Amino acid sequence: MPPREQWETFFDPAAVLKALGCRRLRGDCIEFGCGYGTFTIAAAPRVSGTLYALDIDAAMVNATVARVTQASLDNVVVEQRDLCVNGCGRPDASACFVMLFNLLHIEEPMDLLREAFRVLRPGGRMGVTHWKVDTNTPRGPTLGIRPRPEQCRDWAGQAGLQWVRYQELPGSPWHWGMVLERP
Ligand SMILES: C[S@@+](CC[C@H](N)C(=O)[O-])C[C@H]1O[C@@H](n2cnc3c(N)ncnc32)[C@H](O)[C@@H]1O
């Protein structure tokens, strides 16, 4: 990850969340790979239940905890977890929204998508973003491992998730977005 100050010049988190339908969510929300908490902080006020912000990296978990504490957010639980090995730790069909931002370049993307399917309730939605492949970007994984939106849509379908739409992300010129739903 680039330094937080640089990372957060790449997005407008509030606009991304709004565009992906993360607003006035009734229920729990789960963020896969929360990183610095860039989207956690913006999402928490939009969630009526608990927002579970999960990351494998202790430094990222600590960074997110510090921001959640500083912002006095009382509906966020931050946990260190390897989502591919241990899943998200939440019950089946218990979440109304999953945030999966800038993570599907990992070696086992299907693990994350199957886990998202498991934990979403029917009708629950997931927002996905990643670095664009068809334009020069200031950072991001090497082009060889960057997943295209069509590839992610296909993987998601294999995991049982239904494609809803591709989504332009206002204020985030280097990233594409997509909305998926558990039928
Ligand atoms: C590129 S960062 C994106 C962070 C955040 N989603 C954002 O867009 O600001 C990817 C994050 O996923 C985390 N991550 C990678 N593999 C993971 C895994 N197996 N389980 C949980 N988190 C993981 C990394 O530690 C990193 O913080």
Coordinates of N, CA and C and ligand atoms in Angstrom, one line a residue:
M1 N 0.8 -1.2 0.0 CA 0.0 0.0 0.0 C 0.9 1.2 0.0
P2 N 0.5 2.2 -0.8 CA 1.2 3.5 -0.7 C 0.9 4.2 0.7
P3 N 1.7 5.2 1.0 CA 1.3 5.9 2.3 C -0.1 6.4 2.3
R4 N -0.7 6.4 3.5 CA -2.1 6.8 3.6 C -2.4 8.1 2.9
E5 N -1.5 9.1 3.1 CA -1.8 10.4 2.5 C -1.9 10.3 1.0
Q6 N -1.1 9.5 0.4 CA -1.2 9.4 -1.1 C -2.4 8.5 -1.5
W7 N -2.6 7.4 -0.8 CA -3.7 6.5 -1.1 C -5.0 7.3 -1.1
E8 N -5.2 8.2 -0.2 CA -6.5 8.9 -0.1 C -6.6 10.1 -1.0
T9 N -5.6 10.3 -1.9 CA -5.8 11.3 -3.0 C -6.5 10.6 -4.2
F10 N -6.6 9.2 -4.2 CA -7.1 8.5 -5.3 C -8.6 8.4 -5.3
F11 N -9.2 8.7 -4.2 CA -10.7 8.4 -4.1 C -11.4 9.6 -3.5
D12 N -12.7 9.6 -3.7 CA -13.6 10.4 -2.9 C -14.5 9.3 -2.2
P13 N -14.2 8.9 -1.0 CA -14.9 7.8 -0.4 C -16.4 7.9 -0.3
A14 N -16.8 9.1 0.1 CA -18.3 9.4 0.2 C -19.0 9.2 -1.1
A15 N -18.4 9.7 -2.2 CA -19.0 9.7 -3.5 C -19.0 8.2 -4.0
V16 N -17.9 7.5 -3.7 CA -17.9 6.1 -4.1 C -19.0 5.3 -3.5
L17 N -19.1 5.5 -2.2 CA -20.1 4.7 -1.4 C -21.5 5.0 -1.9
K18 N -21.7 6.3 -2.1 CA -23.1 6.7 -2.6 C -23.4 6.1 -4.0
A19 N -22.4 6.1 -4.8 CA -22.6 5.6 -6.2 C -22.8 4.1 -6.2
L20 N -22.2 3.4 -5.2 CA -22.4 1.9 -5.1 C -23.6 1.5 -4.3
G21 N -24.3 2.5 -3.8 CA -25.6 2.1 -3.1 C -25.4 1.9 -1.6
C22 N -24.2 2.3 -1.1 CA -24.0 2.2 0.3 C -24.5 3.4 1.0
R23 N -25.8 3.5 1.3 CA -26.4 4.6 1.9 C -27.6 4.2 2.7
R24 N -27.8 4.7 3.8 CA -29.0 4.3 4.7 C -29.2 2.8 4.7
L25 N -28.1 2.0 5.0 CA -28.2 0.6 5.0 C -28.9 0.1 6.3
R26 N -29.9 -0.8 6.2 CA -30.6 -1.3 7.4 C -30.0 -2.7 7.7
G27 N -29.1 -2.7 8.6 CA -28.5 -4.0 9.0 C -27.0 -3.9 9.1
D28 N -26.4 -5.0 9.1 CA -24.9 -5.1 9.3 C -24.2 -5.0 7.9
C29 N -23.0 -4.4 7.9 CA -22.2 -4.3 6.7 C -20.8 -4.9 7.0
I30 N -20.2 -5.5 6.0 CA -18.9 -6.1 6.3 C -17.9 -5.5 5.2
E31 N -16.8 -5.1 5.7 CA -15.7 -4.6 4.7 C -14.6 -5.6 4.7
F32 N -14.4 -6.1 3.5 CA -13.3 -7.1 3.3 C -12.0 -6.3 3.0
G33 N -11.0 -6.4 3.8 CA -9.7 -5.7 3.6 C -9.9 -4.2 3.7
C34 N -10.0 -3.7 5.0 CA -10.3 -2.3 5.2 C -9.1 -1.4 5.0
G35 N -7.9 -1.9 5.0 CA -6.8 -1.0 4.8 C -6.7 0.0 5.8
Y36 N -6.4 1.3 5.4 CA -6.3 2.4 6.4 C -7.6 2.8 7.0
G37 N -8.7 2.2 6.6 CA -10.0 2.6 7.1 C -10.6 3.8 6.2
T38 N -10.0 3.9 5.0 CA -10.4 5.0 4.1 C -11.9 5.0 3.9
F39 N -12.5 3.8 3.7 CA -13.9 3.7 3.4 C -14.7 3.4 4.7
T40 N -14.1 2.9 5.7 CA -14.7 2.5 6.9 C -15.4 3.8 7.5
I41 N -14.6 4.8 7.6 CA -15.0 6.0 8.3 C -16.2 6.6 7.6
A42 N -16.1 6.6 6.3 CA -17.2 7.2 5.5 C -18.5 6.4 5.5
A43 N -18.3 5.0 5.7 CA -19.4 4.1 5.6 C -20.2 4.0 6.9
A44 N -19.5 4.1 8.0 CA -20.1 3.8 9.3 C -21.4 4.6 9.5
P45 N -21.5 5.9 9.3 CA -22.7 6.6 9.5 C -23.9 6.2 8.6
R46 N -23.6 5.5 7.6 CA -24.6 5.0 6.6 C -25.2 3.7 7.0
V47 N -24.7 3.1 8.1 CA -25.1 1.7 8.4 C -25.8 1.7 9.7
S48 N -27.1 1.2 9.7 CA -27.9 1.2 11.0 C -27.4 0.2 12.0
G49 N -26.8 -0.9 11.5 CA -26.3 -2.0 12.4 C -24.8 -1.8 12.6
T50 N -24.1 -2.9 12.6 CA -22.6 -2.8 12.9 C -21.9 -3.0 11.6
L51 N -20.8 -2.2 11.5 CA -19.9 -2.3 10.3 C -18.7 -3.1 10.8
Y52 N -18.4 -4.3 10.2 CA -17.3 -5.1 10.6 C -16.2 -4.8 9.5
A53 N -15.1 -4.2 10.0 CA -14.0 -3.8 9.1 C -12.8 -4.8 9.4
L54 N -12.5 -5.6 8.4 CA -11.6 -6.7 8.5 C -10.4 -6.6 7.7
D55 N -9.2 -7.0 8.2 CA -8.0 -6.9 7.4 C -7.0 -7.9 8.0
I56 N -6.2 -8.5 7.1 CA -5.2 -9.5 7.5 C -4.0 -8.8 8.2
D57 N -3.8 -7.5 7.9 CA -2.5 -6.9 8.3 C -2.7 -6.1 9.6
A58 N -1.9 -6.4 10.6 CA -2.1 -5.8 11.9 C -1.9 -4.2 11.8
A59 N -1.0 -3.8 11.0 CA -0.8 -2.3 10.8 C -2.0 -1.6 10.3
M60 N -2.7 -2.3 9.4 CA -3.9 -1.7 8.8 C -5.0 -1.7 9.9
V61 N -5.1 -2.8 10.6 CA -6.1 -2.9 11.7 C -5.9 -1.8 12.7
N62 N -4.6 -1.6 13.1 CA -4.3 -0.6 14.1 C -4.7 0.8 13.5
A63 N -4.4 1.0 12.3 CA -4.7 2.3 11.7 C -6.2 2.6 11.7
T64 N -6.9 1.6 11.3 CA -8.4 1.7 11.3 C -9.0 1.9 12.7
V65 N -8.5 1.2 13.6 CA -8.9 1.3 15.0 C -8.7 2.7 15.5
A66 N -7.5 3.3 15.2 CA -7.2 4.6 15.6 C -8.2 5.7 15.1
R67 N -8.5 5.5 13.8 CA -9.4 6.4 13.2 C -10.9 6.3 13.7
V68 N -11.3 5.0 13.9 CA -12.6 4.8 14.4 C -12.7 5.4 15.8
T69 N -11.7 5.3 16.6 CA -11.7 5.8 18.0 C -11.7 7.4 17.9
Q70 N -10.9 7.9 17.0 CA -10.8 9.4 16.9 C -12.1 10.0 16.5
A71 N -12.8 9.2 15.6 CA -14.1 9.7 15.1 C -15.3 9.4 16.0
S72 N -15.0 8.7 17.1 CA -16.0 8.3 18.1 C -17.2 7.5 17.4
L73 N -16.8 6.6 16.5 CA -17.8 5.7 15.9 C -18.1 4.5 16.7
D74 N -19.3 4.4 17.1 CA -19.6 3.3 18.1 C -20.3 2.1 17.4
N75 N -20.4 2.1 16.1 CA -21.0 0.9 15.4 C -19.9 0.2 14.5
V76 N -18.7 0.3 14.8 CA -17.6 -0.3 14.0 C -16.8 -1.3 14.8
V77 N -16.7 -2.5 14.3 CA -15.8 -3.5 14.9 C -14.7 -3.8 14.0
V78 N -13.5 -3.6 14.4 CA -12.3 -3.9 13.5 C -11.6 -5.1 14.0
E79 N -11.4 -6.0 13.1 CA -10.7 -7.3 13.4 C -9.6 -7.7 12.5
Q80 N -8.6 -8.3 13.0 CA -7.5 -8.9 12.1 C -8.0 -10.3 11.7
R81 N -8.1 -10.5 10.4 CA -8.5 -11.8 9.9 C -7.9 -12.1 8.6
D82 N -7.6 -13.3 8.3 CA -7.3 -13.7 6.9 C -8.6 -14.2 6.3
L83 N -9.2 -13.4 5.5 CA -10.5 -13.7 5.0 C -10.5 -15.0 4.1
C84 N -9.3 -15.3 3.5 CA -9.3 -16.5 2.6 C -9.2 -17.7 3.5
V85 N -8.6 -17.6 4.6 CA -8.4 -18.8 5.5 C -9.5 -19.0 6.5
N86 N -9.9 -17.9 7.1 CA -10.9 -18.0 8.2 C -12.3 -17.4 7.9
G87 N -12.4 -16.8 6.7 CA -13.7 -16.2 6.4 C -13.9 -14.9 7.2
C88 N -15.1 -14.4 7.2 CA -15.3 -13.1 7.9 C -15.8 -13.3 9.3
G89 N -16.2 -14.5 9.6 CA -16.6 -14.8 11.0 C -18.0 -14.4 11.4
R90 N -18.8 -14.0 10.4 CA -20.1 -13.6 10.7 C -21.1 -14.7 10.2
P91 N -22.3 -14.8 10.8 CA -23.2 -15.8 10.4 C -23.7 -15.8 9.0
D92 N -24.1 -16.9 8.5 CA -24.7 -17.0 7.1 C -25.8 -15.9 7.0
A93 N -25.9 -15.3 5.8 CA -27.0 -14.4 5.5 C -27.3 -13.4 6.5
S94 N -26.3 -12.8 7.0 CA -26.4 -11.8 8.1 C -26.1 -10.4 7.7
A95 N -25.6 -10.2 6.5 CA -25.2 -8.8 6.2 C -26.1 -8.3 5.0
C96 N -26.3 -6.9 5.1 CA -27.0 -6.3 4.0 C -26.1 -5.7 2.9
F97 N -24.8 -5.6 3.3 CA -23.9 -5.0 2.3 C -22.5 -5.5 2.6
V98 N -21.8 -5.8 1.5 CA -20.3 -6.1 1.6 C -19.5 -5.1 0.8
M99 N -18.5 -4.6 1.4 CA -17.6 -3.7 0.6 C -16.3 -4.5 0.3
L100 N -16.0 -4.6 -1.0 CA -14.9 -5.3 -1.5 C -14.1 -4.4 -2.4
F101 N -13.3 -3.6 -1.8 CA -12.6 -2.5 -2.6 C -11.1 -2.8 -2.8
N102 N -10.7 -2.9 -4.0 CA -9.3 -3.0 -4.4 C -8.6 -4.2 -3.8
L103 N -9.2 -5.3 -3.9 CA -8.7 -6.5 -3.3 C -8.7 -7.7 -4.2
L104 N -9.5 -7.7 -5.3 CA -9.7 -8.9 -6.0 C -8.5 -9.3 -6.9
H105 N -7.3 -8.6 -6.7 CA -6.1 -9.1 -7.4 C -5.4 -10.2 -6.6
I106 N -5.9 -10.6 -5.5 CA -5.2 -11.6 -4.7 C -5.3 -12.9 -5.4
E107 N -4.5 -13.9 -4.9 CA -4.4 -15.2 -5.6 C -5.7 -16.0 -5.6
E108 N -6.5 -15.8 -4.6 CA -7.7 -16.6 -4.5 C -8.9 -15.7 -4.4
P109 N -9.2 -15.0 -5.5 CA -10.4 -14.1 -5.5 C -11.7 -14.9 -5.2
M110 N -11.8 -16.1 -5.7 CA -13.1 -16.9 -5.5 C -13.4 -17.1 -4.0
D111 N -12.3 -17.2 -3.2 CA -12.5 -17.4 -1.7 C -13.3 -16.2 -1.2
L112 N -12.9 -15.0 -1.6 CA -13.6 -13.8 -1.1 C -15.0 -13.7 -1.7
L113 N -15.2 -14.1 -2.9 CA -16.6 -13.9 -3.5 C -17.5 -15.0 -2.9
R114 N -17.0 -16.2 -2.7 CA -17.9 -17.2 -2.1 C -18.2 -16.8 -0.7
E115 N -17.3 -16.2 0.0 CA -17.5 -15.8 1.4 C -18.5 -14.6 1.4
A116 N -18.4 -13.7 0.5 CA -19.4 -12.6 0.4 C -20.8 -13.2 0.1
F117 N -20.9 -14.2 -0.8 CA -22.2 -14.8 -1.1 C -22.8 -15.4 0.2
R118 N -21.9 -16.1 0.9 CA -22.4 -16.8 2.2 C -22.9 -15.8 3.2
V119 N -22.3 -14.7 3.4 CA -22.6 -13.8 4.5 C -23.7 -12.8 4.1
L120 N -23.9 -12.6 2.8 CA -25.0 -11.7 2.4 C -26.4 -12.3 2.6
R121 N -27.3 -11.5 3.0 CA -28.7 -12.1 3.0 C -29.3 -12.0 1.6
P122 N -30.3 -12.7 1.3 CA -30.9 -12.6 0.0 C -31.3 -11.2 -0.3
G123 N -31.0 -10.6 -1.4 CA -31.3 -9.2 -1.7 C -30.2 -8.3 -1.2
G124 N -29.2 -8.8 -0.4 CA -28.1 -8.0 0.0 C -27.1 -7.7 -1.1
R125 N -26.5 -6.6 -1.0 CA -25.6 -6.2 -2.2 C -24.1 -6.1 -1.8
M126 N -23.3 -6.1 -2.8 CA -21.9 -5.9 -2.6 C -21.4 -4.8 -3.6
G127 N -20.6 -3.9 -3.1 CA -19.9 -3.0 -4.0 C -18.4 -3.4 -4.2
V128 N -18.0 -3.4 -5.4 CA -16.6 -3.8 -5.8 C -16.0 -2.7 -6.5
T129 N -14.7 -2.4 -6.2 CA -14.0 -1.5 -7.0 C -12.6 -2.1 -7.2
H130 N -11.9 -1.6 -8.3 CA -10.5 -1.9 -8.5 C -9.9 -0.9 -9.4
W131 N -8.6 -0.9 -9.5 CA -7.8 0.0 -10.4 C -8.2 -0.4 -11.9
K132 N -8.4 0.7 -12.7 CA -8.6 0.4 -14.1 C -7.4 -0.2 -14.8
V133 N -7.7 -0.9 -15.9 CA -6.6 -1.6 -16.6 C -6.3 -0.9 -17.9
D134 N -7.3 -0.1 -18.4 CA -7.2 0.5 -19.7 C -6.8 1.9 -19.7
T135 N -6.2 2.4 -18.7 CA -5.7 3.8 -18.6 C -4.5 3.8 -17.7
N136 N -3.6 4.8 -17.9 CA -2.4 4.9 -17.0 C -2.9 5.3 -15.6
T137 N -2.4 4.6 -14.6 CA -2.8 4.9 -13.3 C -1.6 5.3 -12.4
P138 N -1.7 6.1 -11.4 CA -0.5 6.5 -10.7 C 0.1 5.4 -9.8
R139 N -0.8 4.5 -9.4 CA -0.3 3.3 -8.6 C -1.2 2.1 -9.0
G140 N -1.1 1.1 -8.2 CA -1.9 -0.1 -8.4 C -1.1 -1.3 -8.7
P141 N -1.7 -2.5 -8.5 CA -0.9 -3.8 -8.8 C -0.5 -3.8 -10.3
T142 N 0.5 -4.6 -10.6 CA 1.0 -4.7 -12.0 C -0.2 -5.2 -12.9
L143 N -0.2 -4.7 -14.1 CA -1.3 -5.0 -15.0 C -1.6 -6.5 -15.1
G144 N -0.6 -7.3 -15.0 CA -0.8 -8.8 -15.1 C -1.7 -9.4 -14.1
I145 N -1.8 -8.8 -13.0 CA -2.7 -9.3 -11.9 C -3.9 -8.5 -11.7
R146 N -4.1 -7.4 -12.4 CA -5.2 -6.5 -12.1 C -6.5 -7.1 -12.8
P147 N -7.5 -7.4 -12.0 CA -8.7 -8.0 -12.7 C -9.5 -7.0 -13.4
R148 N -10.0 -7.3 -14.5 CA -10.9 -6.5 -15.3 C -12.3 -6.6 -14.7
P149 N -13.2 -5.6 -14.9 CA -14.5 -5.7 -14.4 C -15.3 -7.0 -15.0
E150 N -15.1 -7.3 -16.2 CA -15.8 -8.4 -16.8 C -15.3 -9.7 -16.2
Q151 N -14.0 -9.8 -15.8 CA -13.5 -11.0 -15.1 C -14.1 -11.1 -13.8
C152 N -14.2 -10.0 -13.0 CA -14.8 -10.0 -11.7 C -16.3 -10.4 -11.8
R153 N -17.0 -9.9 -12.8 CA -18.4 -10.2 -13.0 C -18.5 -11.7 -13.2
D154 N -17.6 -12.3 -14.0 CA -17.7 -13.7 -14.2 C -17.4 -14.5 -13.0
W155 N -16.4 -14.2 -12.2 CA -16.1 -14.8 -11.0 C -17.3 -14.8 -10.0
A156 N -17.8 -13.6 -9.9 CA -18.9 -13.4 -9.0 C -20.1 -14.3 -9.4
G157 N -20.4 -14.4 -10.7 CA -21.4 -15.3 -11.1 C -21.2 -16.7 -10.7
Q158 N -19.9 -17.1 -10.8 CA -19.6 -18.5 -10.4 C -19.8 -18.7 -8.9
A159 N -19.7 -17.6 -8.1 CA -19.9 -17.7 -6.7 C -21.4 -17.6 -6.3
G160 N -22.2 -17.4 -7.3 CA -23.7 -17.3 -7.1 C -24.2 -15.9 -7.0
L161 N -23.4 -14.9 -7.2 CA -23.8 -13.5 -7.1 C -24.3 -13.0 -8.4
Q162 N -25.3 -12.2 -8.4 CA -25.9 -11.7 -9.6 C -25.3 -10.3 -9.9
W163 N -25.0 -10.0 -11.1 CA -24.5 -8.7 -11.6 C -25.6 -7.7 -11.6
V164 N -25.5 -6.6 -11.0 CA -26.5 -5.5 -11.1 C -26.1 -4.4 -12.1
R165 N -24.9 -3.9 -11.9 CA -24.5 -2.8 -12.9 C -23.0 -2.5 -12.7
Y166 N -22.4 -2.0 -13.8 CA -21.1 -1.4 -13.6 C -21.4 0.1 -13.2
Q167 N -20.4 0.7 -12.5 CA -20.7 2.0 -11.9 C -19.5 2.9 -12.1
E168 N -19.7 4.1 -12.7 CA -18.7 5.1 -12.7 C -18.6 5.6 -11.2
L169 N -17.4 6.0 -10.8 CA -17.1 6.4 -9.5 C -16.7 7.9 -9.5
P170 N -17.6 8.7 -9.1 CA -17.3 10.2 -9.1 C -16.1 10.5 -8.2
G171 N -15.2 11.3 -8.7 CA -14.1 11.7 -7.9 C -13.0 10.6 -7.8
S172 N -13.1 9.6 -8.5 CA -12.1 8.5 -8.5 C -11.8 8.0 -9.9
P173 N -11.0 8.8 -10.6 CA -10.7 8.6 -12.0 C -10.0 7.4 -12.3
W174 N -9.3 6.7 -11.4 CA -8.4 5.6 -11.7 C -9.1 4.3 -11.4
H175 N -10.3 4.3 -10.9 CA -11.0 3.1 -10.5 C -12.3 2.8 -11.2
W176 N -12.7 1.5 -11.4 CA -14.0 1.2 -11.8 C -14.8 0.6 -10.6
G177 N -16.1 0.6 -10.8 CA -17.0 0.1 -9.8 C -18.0 -0.9 -10.3
M178 N -18.6 -1.7 -9.4 CA -19.6 -2.7 -9.9 C -20.4 -3.0 -8.7
V179 N -21.7 -3.3 -8.9 CA -22.6 -3.7 -7.9 C -23.1 -5.1 -8.2
L180 N -23.1 -5.9 -7.1 CA -23.6 -7.3 -7.3 C -24.6 -7.6 -6.2
E181 N -25.4 -8.6 -6.4 CA -26.5 -8.9 -5.4 C -26.6 -10.4 -5.2
R182 N -26.8 -10.8 -3.9 CA -27.2 -12.2 -3.7 C -28.7 -12.4 -4.0
P183 N -29.0 -13.2 -5.0 CA -30.4 -13.4 -5.3 C -31.2 -14.0 -4.1
Ligands
LIG1 C1 -5.1 -2.4 -1.7 S1 -5.6 -2.5 0.0 C2 -7.3 -1.8 -0.1 C3 -7.8 -1.3 1.2 C4 -9.2 -0.7 1.2 N1 -10.1 -1.7 0.8 C5 -9.2 0.5 0.4 O1 -9.7 0.4 -0.8 O2 -8.9 1.6 0.8 C6 -6.0 -4.2 0.2 C7 -6.1 -4.6 1.7 O3 -6.6 -5.9 1.8 C8 -5.9 -6.6 2.8 N2 -5.9 -8.0 2.5 C9 -5.2 -8.7 1.6 N3 -5.4 -10.0 1.7 C10 -6.3 -10.2 2.7 C11 -6.9 -11.3 3.3 N4 -6.6 -12.6 2.8 N5 -7.7 -11.2 4.3 C12 -8.0 -9.9 4.8 N6 -7.4 -8.8 4.3 C13 -6.6 -8.9 3.2 C14 -4.5 -5.9 2.8 O4 -3.9 -6.1 4.0 C15 -4.8 -4.5 2.5 O5 -5.0 -3.7 3.6

